[in-house]
PDB file of C-alpha atoms and ligand atoms in Angstrom:
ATOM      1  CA  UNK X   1     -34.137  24.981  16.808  1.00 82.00           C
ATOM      2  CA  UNK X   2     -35.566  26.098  19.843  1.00 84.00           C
ATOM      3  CA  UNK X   3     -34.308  28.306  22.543  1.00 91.00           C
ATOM      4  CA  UNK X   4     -31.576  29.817  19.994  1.00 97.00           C
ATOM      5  CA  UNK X   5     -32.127  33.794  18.249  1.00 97.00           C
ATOM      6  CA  UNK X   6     -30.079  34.385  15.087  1.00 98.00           C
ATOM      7  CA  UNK X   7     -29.739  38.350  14.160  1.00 98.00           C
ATOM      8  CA  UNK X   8     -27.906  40.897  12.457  1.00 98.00           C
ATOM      9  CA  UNK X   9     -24.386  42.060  14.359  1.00 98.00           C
ATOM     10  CA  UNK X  10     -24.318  45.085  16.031  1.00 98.00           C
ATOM     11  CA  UNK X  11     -22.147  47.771  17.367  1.00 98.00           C
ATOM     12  CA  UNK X  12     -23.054  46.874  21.159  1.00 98.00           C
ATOM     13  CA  UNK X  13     -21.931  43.217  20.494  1.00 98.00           C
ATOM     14  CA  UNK X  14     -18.260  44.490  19.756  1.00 98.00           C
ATOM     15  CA  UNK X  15     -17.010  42.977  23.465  1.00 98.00           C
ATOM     16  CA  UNK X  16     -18.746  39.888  23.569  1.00 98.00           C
ATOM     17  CA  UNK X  17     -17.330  38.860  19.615  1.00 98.00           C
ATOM     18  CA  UNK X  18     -13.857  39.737  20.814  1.00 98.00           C
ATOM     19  CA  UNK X  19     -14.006  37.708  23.928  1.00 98.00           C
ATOM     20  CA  UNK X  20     -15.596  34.539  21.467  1.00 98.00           C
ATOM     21  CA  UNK X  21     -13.098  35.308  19.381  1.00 98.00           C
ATOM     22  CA  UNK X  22     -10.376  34.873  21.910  1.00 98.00           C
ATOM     23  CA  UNK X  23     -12.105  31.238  23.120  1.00 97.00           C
ATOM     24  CA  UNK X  24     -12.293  30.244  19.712  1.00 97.00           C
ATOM     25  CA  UNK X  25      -9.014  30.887  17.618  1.00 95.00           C
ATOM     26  CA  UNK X  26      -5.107  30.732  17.746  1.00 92.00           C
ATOM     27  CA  UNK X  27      -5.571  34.375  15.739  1.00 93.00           C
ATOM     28  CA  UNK X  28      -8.089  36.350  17.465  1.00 97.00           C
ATOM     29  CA  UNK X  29      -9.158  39.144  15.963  1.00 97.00           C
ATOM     30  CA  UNK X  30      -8.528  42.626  17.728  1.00 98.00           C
ATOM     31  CA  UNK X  31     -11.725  44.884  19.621  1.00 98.00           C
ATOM     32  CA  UNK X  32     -10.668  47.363  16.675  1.00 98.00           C
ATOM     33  CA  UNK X  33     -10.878  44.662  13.702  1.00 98.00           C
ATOM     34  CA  UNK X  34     -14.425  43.957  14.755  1.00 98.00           C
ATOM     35  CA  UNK X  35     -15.360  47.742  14.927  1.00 98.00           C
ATOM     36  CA  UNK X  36     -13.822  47.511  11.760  1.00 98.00           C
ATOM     37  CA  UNK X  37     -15.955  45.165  10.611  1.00 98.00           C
ATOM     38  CA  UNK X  38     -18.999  46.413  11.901  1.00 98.00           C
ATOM     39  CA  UNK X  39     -19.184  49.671  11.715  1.00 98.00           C
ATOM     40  CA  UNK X  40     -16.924  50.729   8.498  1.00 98.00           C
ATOM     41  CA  UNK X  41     -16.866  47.968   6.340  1.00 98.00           C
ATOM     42  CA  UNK X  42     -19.353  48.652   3.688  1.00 97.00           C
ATOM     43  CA  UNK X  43     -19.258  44.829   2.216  1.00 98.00           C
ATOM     44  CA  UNK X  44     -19.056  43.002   5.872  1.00 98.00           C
ATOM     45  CA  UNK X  45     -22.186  41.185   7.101  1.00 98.00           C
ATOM     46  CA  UNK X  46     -22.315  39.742  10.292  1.00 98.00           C
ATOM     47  CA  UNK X  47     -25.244  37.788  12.010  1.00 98.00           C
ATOM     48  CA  UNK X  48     -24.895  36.301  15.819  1.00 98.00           C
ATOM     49  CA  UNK X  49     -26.396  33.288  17.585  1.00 98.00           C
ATOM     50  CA  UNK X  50     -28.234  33.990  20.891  1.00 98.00           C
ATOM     51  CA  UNK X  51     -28.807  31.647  23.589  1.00 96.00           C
ATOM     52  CA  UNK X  52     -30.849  33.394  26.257  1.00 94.00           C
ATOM     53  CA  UNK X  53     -29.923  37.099  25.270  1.00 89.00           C
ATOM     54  CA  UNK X  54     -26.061  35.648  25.349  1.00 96.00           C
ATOM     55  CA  UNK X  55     -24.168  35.551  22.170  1.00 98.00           C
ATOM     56  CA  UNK X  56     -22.608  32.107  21.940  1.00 98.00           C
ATOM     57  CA  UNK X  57     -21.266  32.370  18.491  1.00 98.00           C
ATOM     58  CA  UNK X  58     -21.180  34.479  15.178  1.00 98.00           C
ATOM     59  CA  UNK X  59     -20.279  34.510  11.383  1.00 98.00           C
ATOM     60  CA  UNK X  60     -19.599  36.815   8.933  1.00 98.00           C
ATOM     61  CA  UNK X  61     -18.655  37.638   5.193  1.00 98.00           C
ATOM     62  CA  UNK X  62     -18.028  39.909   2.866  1.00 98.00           C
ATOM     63  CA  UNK X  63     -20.318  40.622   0.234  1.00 98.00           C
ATOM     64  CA  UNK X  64     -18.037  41.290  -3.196  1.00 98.00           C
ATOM     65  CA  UNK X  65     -20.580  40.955  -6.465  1.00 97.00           C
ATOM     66  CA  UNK X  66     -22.256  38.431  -6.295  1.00 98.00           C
ATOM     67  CA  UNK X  67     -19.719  36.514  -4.356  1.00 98.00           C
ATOM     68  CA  UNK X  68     -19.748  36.200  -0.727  1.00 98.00           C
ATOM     69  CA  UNK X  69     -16.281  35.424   1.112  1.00 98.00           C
ATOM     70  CA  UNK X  70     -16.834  34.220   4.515  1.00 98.00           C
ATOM     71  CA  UNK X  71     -14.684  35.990   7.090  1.00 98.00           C
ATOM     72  CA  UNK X  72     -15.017  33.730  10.259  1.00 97.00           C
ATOM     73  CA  UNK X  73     -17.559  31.197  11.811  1.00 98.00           C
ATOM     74  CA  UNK X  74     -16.842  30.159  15.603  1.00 98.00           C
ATOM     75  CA  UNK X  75     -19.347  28.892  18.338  1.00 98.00           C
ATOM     76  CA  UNK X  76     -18.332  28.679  22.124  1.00 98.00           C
ATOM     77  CA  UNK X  77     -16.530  25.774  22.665  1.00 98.00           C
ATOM     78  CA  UNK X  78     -18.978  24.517  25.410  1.00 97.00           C
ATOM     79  CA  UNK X  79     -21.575  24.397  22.704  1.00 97.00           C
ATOM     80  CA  UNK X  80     -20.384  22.382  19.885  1.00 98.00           C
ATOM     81  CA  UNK X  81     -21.703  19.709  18.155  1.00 98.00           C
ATOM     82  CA  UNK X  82     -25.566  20.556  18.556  1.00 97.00           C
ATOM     83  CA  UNK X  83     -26.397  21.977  14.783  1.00 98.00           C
ATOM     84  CA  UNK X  84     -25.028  25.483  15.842  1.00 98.00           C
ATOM     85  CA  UNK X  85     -22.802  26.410  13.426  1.00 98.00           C
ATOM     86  CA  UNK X  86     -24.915  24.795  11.076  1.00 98.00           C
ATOM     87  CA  UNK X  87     -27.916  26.748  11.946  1.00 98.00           C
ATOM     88  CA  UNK X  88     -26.133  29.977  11.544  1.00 98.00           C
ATOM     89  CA  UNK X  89     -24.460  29.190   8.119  1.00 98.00           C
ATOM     90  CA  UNK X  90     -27.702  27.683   6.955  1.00 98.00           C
ATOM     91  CA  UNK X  91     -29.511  31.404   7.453  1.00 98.00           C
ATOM     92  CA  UNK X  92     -26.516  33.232   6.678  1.00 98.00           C
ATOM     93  CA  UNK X  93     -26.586  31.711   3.234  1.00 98.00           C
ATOM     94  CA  UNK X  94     -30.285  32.547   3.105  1.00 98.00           C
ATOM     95  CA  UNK X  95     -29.716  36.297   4.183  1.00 98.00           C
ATOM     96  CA  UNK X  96     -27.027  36.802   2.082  1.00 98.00           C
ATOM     97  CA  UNK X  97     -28.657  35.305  -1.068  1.00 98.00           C
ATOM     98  CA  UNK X  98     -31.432  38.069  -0.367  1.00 97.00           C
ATOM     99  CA  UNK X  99     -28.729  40.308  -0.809  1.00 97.00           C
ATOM    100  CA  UNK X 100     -27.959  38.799  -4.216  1.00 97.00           C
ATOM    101  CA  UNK X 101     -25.114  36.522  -2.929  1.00 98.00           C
ATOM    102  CA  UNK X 102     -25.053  33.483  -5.123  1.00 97.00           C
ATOM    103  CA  UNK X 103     -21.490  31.543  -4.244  1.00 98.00           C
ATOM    104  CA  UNK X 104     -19.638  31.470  -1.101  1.00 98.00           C
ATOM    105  CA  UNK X 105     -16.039  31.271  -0.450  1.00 98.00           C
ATOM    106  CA  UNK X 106     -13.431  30.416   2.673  1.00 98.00           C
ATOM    107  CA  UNK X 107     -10.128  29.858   3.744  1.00 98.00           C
ATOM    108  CA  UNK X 108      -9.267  26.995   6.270  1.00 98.00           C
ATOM    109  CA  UNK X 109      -6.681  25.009   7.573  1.00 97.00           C
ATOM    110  CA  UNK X 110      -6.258  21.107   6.193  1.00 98.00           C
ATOM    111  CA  UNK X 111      -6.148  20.381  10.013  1.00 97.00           C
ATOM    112  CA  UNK X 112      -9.447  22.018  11.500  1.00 97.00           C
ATOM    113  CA  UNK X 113     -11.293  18.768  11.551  1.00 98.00           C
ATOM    114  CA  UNK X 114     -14.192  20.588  12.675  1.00 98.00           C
ATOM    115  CA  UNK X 115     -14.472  23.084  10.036  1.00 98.00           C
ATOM    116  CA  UNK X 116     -13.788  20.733   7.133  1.00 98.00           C
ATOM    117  CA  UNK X 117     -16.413  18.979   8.271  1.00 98.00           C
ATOM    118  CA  UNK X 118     -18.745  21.311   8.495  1.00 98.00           C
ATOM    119  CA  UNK X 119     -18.163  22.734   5.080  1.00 98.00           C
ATOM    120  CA  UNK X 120     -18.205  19.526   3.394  1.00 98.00           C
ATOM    121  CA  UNK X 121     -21.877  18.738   4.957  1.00 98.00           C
ATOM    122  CA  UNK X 122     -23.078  22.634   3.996  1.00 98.00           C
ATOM    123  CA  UNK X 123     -21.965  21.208   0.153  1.00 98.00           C
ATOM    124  CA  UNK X 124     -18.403  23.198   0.192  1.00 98.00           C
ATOM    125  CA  UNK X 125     -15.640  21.909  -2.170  1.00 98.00           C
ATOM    126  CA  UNK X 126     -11.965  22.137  -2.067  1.00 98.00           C
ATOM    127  CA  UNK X 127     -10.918  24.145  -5.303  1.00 98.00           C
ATOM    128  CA  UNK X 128      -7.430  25.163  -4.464  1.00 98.00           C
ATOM    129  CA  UNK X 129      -4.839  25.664  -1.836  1.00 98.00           C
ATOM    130  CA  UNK X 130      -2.554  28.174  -0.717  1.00 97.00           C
ATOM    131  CA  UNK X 131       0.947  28.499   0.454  1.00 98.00           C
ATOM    132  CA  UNK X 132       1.865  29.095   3.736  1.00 97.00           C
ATOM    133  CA  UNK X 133      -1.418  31.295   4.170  1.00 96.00           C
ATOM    134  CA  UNK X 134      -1.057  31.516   7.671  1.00 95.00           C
ATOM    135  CA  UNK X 135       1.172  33.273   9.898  1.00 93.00           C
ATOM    136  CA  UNK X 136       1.321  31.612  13.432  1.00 92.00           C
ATOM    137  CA  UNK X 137       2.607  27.748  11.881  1.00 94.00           C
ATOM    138  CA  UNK X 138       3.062  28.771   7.895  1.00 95.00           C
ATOM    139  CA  UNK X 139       0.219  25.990   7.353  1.00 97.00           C
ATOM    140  CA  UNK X 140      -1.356  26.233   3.999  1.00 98.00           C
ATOM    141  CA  UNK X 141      -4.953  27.194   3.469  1.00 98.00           C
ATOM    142  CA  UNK X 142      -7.637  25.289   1.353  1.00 98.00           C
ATOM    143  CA  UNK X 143      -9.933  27.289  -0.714  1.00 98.00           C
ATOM    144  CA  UNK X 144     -13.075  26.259  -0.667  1.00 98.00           C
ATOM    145  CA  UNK X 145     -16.137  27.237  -2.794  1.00 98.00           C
ATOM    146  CA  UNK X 146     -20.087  26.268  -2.487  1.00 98.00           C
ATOM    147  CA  UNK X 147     -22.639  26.913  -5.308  1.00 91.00           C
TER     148      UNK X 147
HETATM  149  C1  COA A   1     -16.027  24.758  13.375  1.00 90.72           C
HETATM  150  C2  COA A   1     -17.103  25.104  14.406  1.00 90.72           C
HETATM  151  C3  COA A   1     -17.661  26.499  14.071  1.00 90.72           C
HETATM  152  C4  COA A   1     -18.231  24.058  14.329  1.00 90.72           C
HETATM  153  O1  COA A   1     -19.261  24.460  15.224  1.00 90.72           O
HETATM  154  P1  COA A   1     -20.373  23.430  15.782  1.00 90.72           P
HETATM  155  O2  COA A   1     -21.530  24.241  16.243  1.00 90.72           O
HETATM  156  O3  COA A   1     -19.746  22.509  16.759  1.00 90.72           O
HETATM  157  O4  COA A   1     -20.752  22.604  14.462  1.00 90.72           O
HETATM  158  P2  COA A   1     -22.137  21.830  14.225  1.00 90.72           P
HETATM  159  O5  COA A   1     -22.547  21.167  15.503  1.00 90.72           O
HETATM  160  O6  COA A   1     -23.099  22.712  13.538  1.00 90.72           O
HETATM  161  O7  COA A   1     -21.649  20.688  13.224  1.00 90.72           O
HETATM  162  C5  COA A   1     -22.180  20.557  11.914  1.00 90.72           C
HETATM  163  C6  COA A   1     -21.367  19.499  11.202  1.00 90.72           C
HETATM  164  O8  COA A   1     -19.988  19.855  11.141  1.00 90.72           O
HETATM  165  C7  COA A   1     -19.172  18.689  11.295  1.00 90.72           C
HETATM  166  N1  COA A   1     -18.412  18.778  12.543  1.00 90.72           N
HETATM  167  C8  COA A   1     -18.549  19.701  13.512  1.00 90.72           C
HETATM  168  N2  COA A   1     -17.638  19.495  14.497  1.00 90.72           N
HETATM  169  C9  COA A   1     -16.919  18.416  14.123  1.00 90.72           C
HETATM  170  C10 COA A   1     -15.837  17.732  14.707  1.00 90.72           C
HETATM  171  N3  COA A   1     -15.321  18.106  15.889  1.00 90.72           N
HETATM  172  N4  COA A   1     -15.315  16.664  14.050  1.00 90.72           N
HETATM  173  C11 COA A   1     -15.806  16.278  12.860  1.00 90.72           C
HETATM  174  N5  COA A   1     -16.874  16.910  12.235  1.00 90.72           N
HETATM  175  C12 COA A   1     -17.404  17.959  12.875  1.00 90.72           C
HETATM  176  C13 COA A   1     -20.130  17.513  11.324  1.00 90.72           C
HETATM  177  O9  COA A   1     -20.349  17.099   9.979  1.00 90.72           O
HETATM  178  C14 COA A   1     -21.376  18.158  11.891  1.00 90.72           C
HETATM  179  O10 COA A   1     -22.543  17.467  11.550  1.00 90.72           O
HETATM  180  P3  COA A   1     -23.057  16.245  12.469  1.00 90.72           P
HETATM  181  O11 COA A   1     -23.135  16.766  13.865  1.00 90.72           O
HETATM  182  O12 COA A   1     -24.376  15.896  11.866  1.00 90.72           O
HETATM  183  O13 COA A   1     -22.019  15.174  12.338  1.00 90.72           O
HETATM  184  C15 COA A   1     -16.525  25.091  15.854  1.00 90.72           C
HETATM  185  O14 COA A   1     -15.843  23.863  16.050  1.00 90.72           O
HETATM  186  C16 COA A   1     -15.602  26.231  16.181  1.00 90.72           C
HETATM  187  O15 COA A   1     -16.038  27.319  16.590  1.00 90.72           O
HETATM  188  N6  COA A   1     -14.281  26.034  15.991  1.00 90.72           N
HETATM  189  C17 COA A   1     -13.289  27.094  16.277  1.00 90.72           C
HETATM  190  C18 COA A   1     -13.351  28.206  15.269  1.00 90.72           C
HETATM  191  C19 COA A   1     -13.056  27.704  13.867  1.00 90.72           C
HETATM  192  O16 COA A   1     -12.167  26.900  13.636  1.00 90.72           O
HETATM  193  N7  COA A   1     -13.844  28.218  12.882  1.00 90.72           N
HETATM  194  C20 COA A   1     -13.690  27.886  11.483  1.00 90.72           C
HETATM  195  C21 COA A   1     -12.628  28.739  10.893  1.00 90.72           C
HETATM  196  S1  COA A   1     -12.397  28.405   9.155  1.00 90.72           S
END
C-alpha cells in the first residue's frame, strides 16, 4: 500500500507506542512494559506502521518454539478500516515465519467486533476460551490459533 513504512520496533519508539497504546485500549500498557518489551525481552518482536515518519500503529509477539503468541495489534483510531492492521499482520506473519514461526496464537475478547473480524479474515480459529481472563470486566477470552 502506498504511503505506509512497516519496520522493526525500536527503543526510540517507546513514547509514541505508549501514547497508541493509551488511544487504543481499556488496559494500556505502561512506558516500562514496552521497554520491557523492547529492550529485555529476548522472545518479543515488534514491527510498527509508519505514515509519514509517524507511527500510527504496531504489533507484536512472542516468539516461543516454533509458536508465535501475539502480544497486541492496535492502529490509531482515526485510521481504521483501510487494510492497516491487515497489512501489518500480513508481514508480521511473513517476518516471523523467517524466524521459524509456523502457528500463531491470541487472546481476545468475544466482544471486540473489530478484532474478531480481523482474525477470522487473516484465517484465525476459535480453539478455546478462558475464564474471566480479564481484569477490568472479568470477560472471558477466546483463544484463537492460525496455521
Ligand atoms: C482491531 C484493529 C487493530 C483493526 O484495525 P484496522 O486497521 O481498522 O483493521 P483493517 O482495516 O485492517 O481490517 C481488516 C479486516 O478486519 C475486519 N474488521 C476491522 N474492523 C472491523 C470492524 N469495526 N467491524 C467488523 N470487522 C472489522 C474486517 O474483516 C476487515 O476487512 P474488510 O475491511 O475487508 O472488511 C483496530 O480496530 C484497533 O486498533 N482496535 C483497538 C485495539 C484492539 O482491540 N486490538 C486487538 C486486541 S486483541
Amino acid at each position: 500500500m502506498n504511503g505506509y513504512r512497516i519496520r522493526t520496533a525500536e527503543e526510540r519508539d517507546i513514547d509514541r507506542l505508549t501514547e497508541l497504546d493509551a488511544l487504543c485500549f481499556s488496559m494500556p500498557w505502561s512506558r516500562e512494559a514496552f521497554h520491557q518489551e523492547l529492550c529485555e525481552n529476548p522472545l518479543a518482536f515488534y514491527m510498527v506502521l509508519e505514515s509519514e515518519d509517524n507511527v500510527i500503529g504496531y504489533a507484536g509477539l512472542w516468539m516461543i518454539l516454533s509458536e508465535g503468541h501475539i502480544t497486541n495489534v492496535a492502529v490509531e483510531p482515526a485510521m481504521r478500516r483501510k487494510g492497516l492492521a491487515e497489512l501489518l499482520l500480513r508481514e508480521l506473519f511473513q517476518q516471523a515465519g523467517d524466524r521459524g514461526i509456523q502457528r500463531f496464537t491470541l487472546e481476545v475478547r468475544p466482544s471486540n467486533v473489530a478484532a474478531n473480524g480481523l482474525y477470522e479474515k487473516l484465517g484465525f480459529v476459535v480453539m478455546g476460551r478462558r475464564k474471566q481472563y480479564y481484569e477490568d470486566n472479568g470477560e472471558d477470552a477466546l483463544i484463537l490459533w492460525r496455521g
